[in-house]
Short mmCIF file of C-alpha atoms in Angstrom, two decimals:
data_model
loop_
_atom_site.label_atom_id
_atom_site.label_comp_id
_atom_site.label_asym_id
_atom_site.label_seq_id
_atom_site.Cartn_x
_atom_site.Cartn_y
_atom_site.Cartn_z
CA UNK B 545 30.93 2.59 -4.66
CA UNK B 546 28.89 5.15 -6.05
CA UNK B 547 25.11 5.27 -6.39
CA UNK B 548 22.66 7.45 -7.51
CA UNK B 549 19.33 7.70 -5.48
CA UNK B 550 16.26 9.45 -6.53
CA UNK B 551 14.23 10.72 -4.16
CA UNK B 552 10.51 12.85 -4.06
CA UNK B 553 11.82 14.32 -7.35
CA UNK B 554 15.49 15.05 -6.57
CA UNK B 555 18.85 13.02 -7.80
CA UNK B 556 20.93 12.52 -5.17
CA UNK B 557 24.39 10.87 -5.80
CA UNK B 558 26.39 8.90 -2.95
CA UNK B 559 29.68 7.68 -2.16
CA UNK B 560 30.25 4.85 0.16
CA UNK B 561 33.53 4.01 1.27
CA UNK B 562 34.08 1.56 4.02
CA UNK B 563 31.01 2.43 6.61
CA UNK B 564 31.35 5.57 5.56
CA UNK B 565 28.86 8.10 2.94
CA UNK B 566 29.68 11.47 1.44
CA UNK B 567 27.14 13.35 -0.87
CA UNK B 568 28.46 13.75 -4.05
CA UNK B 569 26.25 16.06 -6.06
CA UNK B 570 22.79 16.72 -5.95
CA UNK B 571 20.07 17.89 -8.90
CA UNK B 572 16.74 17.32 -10.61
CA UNK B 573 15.55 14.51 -11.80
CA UNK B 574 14.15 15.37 -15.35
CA UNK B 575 11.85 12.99 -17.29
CA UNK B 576 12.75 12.17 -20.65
CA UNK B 577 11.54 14.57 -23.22
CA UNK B 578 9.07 13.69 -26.29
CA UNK B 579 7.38 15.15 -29.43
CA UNK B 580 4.83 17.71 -28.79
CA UNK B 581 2.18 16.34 -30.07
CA UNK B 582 3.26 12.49 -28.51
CA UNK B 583 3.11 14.42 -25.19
CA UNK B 584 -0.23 16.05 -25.59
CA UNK B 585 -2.28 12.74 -26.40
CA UNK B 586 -1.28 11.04 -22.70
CA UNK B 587 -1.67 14.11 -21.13
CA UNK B 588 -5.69 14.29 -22.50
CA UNK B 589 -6.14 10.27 -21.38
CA UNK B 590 -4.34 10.77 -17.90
CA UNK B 591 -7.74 12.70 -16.17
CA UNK B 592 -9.95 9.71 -18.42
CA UNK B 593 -7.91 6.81 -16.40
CA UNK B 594 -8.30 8.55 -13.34
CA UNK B 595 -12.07 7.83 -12.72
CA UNK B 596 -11.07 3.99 -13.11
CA UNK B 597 -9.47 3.53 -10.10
CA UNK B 598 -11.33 1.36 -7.74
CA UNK B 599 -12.89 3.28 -4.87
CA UNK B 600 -13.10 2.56 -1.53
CA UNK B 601 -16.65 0.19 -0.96
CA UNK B 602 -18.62 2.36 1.38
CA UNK B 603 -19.42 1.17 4.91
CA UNK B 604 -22.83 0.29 5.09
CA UNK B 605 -22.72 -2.43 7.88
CA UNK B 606 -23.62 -1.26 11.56
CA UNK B 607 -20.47 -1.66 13.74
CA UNK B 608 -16.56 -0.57 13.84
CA UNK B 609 -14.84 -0.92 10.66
CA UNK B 610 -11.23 -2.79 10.87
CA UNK B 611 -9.10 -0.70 8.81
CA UNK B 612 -5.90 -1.90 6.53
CA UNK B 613 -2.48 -1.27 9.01
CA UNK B 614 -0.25 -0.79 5.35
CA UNK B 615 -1.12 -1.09 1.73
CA UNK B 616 -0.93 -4.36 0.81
CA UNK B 617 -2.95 -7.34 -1.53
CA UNK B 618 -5.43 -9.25 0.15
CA UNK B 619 -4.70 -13.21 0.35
CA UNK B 620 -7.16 -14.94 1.91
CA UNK B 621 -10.43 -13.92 3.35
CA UNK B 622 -11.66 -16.31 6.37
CA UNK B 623 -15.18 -14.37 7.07
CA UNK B 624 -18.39 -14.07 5.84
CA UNK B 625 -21.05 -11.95 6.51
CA UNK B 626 -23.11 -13.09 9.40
CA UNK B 627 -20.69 -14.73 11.22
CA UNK B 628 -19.43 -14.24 14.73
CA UNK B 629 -16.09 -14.08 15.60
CA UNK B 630 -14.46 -13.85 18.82
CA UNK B 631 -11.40 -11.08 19.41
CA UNK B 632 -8.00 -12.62 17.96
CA UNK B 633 -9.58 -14.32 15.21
CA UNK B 634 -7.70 -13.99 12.05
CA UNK B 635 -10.42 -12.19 10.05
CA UNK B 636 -7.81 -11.27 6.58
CA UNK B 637 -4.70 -12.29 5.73
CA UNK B 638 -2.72 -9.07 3.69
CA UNK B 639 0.35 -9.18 1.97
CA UNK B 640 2.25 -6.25 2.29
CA UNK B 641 6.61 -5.72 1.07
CA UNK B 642 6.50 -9.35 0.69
CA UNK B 643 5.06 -10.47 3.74
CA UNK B 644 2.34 -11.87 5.00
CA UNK B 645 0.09 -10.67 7.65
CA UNK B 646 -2.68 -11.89 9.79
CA UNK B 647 -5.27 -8.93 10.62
CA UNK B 648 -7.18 -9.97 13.36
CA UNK B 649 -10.89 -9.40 15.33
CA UNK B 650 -10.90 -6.57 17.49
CA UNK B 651 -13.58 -7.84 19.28
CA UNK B 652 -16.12 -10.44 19.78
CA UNK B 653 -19.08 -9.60 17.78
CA UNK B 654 -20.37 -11.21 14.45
CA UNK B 655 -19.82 -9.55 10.92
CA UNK B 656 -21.96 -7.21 9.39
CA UNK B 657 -20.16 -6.29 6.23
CA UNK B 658 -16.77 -7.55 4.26
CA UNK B 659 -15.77 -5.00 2.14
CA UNK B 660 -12.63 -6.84 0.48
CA UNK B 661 -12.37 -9.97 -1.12
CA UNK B 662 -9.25 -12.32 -2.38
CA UNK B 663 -7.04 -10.16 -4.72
CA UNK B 664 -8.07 -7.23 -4.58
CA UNK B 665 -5.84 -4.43 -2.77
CA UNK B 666 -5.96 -1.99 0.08
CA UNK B 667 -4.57 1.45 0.77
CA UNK B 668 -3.60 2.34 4.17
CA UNK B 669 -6.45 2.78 6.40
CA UNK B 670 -8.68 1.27 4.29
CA UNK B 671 -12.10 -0.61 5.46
CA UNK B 672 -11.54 -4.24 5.29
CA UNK B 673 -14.29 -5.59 7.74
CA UNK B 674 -17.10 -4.30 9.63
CA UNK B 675 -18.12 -5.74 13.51
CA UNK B 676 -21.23 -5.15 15.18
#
């Protein structure tokens, strides 16, 4: 079977045969071309959407901040500020590729500052919780 895989820009295309794959051929991938002047107009909103992505909350709670393992959509959140938890406690619960995982407490301590809430989404090493 042949497939064609496109990968950090490039077009890569693959034979497998029976456990085995050969490289085929290899190029650029190239976007599909439009008018002029129906390529100028996204180009002068792309830098206006940019400012609306959501930004990080800032840590403001005194403590150590439990970061996100893996991008991901939060799912449940079972803290509040204020409370104390003890270490293992499931403090989020994030979906990431389909799955769903249970980020847990550190460390005993009690909550200074939840920076996520349900349905909102995390990047990589993002600040989900704060424990004092």
């Amino acid at each position: 079977m042949k497939y064609k895989i496109t990968l950090n820009g490039r077009t890569y295309e693959v034979e497998v045969e029976a456990g085995k794959a050969m490289l085929l051929d290899e190029y650029e991938a190239i976007a599909p071309t439009a008018p002029a002047a129906a390529a100028a107009a996204p180009a002068a909103a792309a830098p206006a959407a940019a400012p609306a992505a959501p930004a990080a909350p800032a840590v403001t709670g005194a403590g150590d901040a439990v970061n996100a393992p893996m991008p991901g959509t939060i799912l449940k959140v079972n803290i509040q500020n204020g409370q104390a938890v003890k270490e293992g406690d499931v403090l989020v619960v994030l979906e990431a590729m389909k799955m769903e995982n249970e980020i847990l407490a550190p460390k005993n301590g009690t909550v200074t500052q939840v920076l996520v809430s349900k349905g909102s989404t995390v990047d990589t090493g993002a600040p989900m919780v704060v424990i004092g």
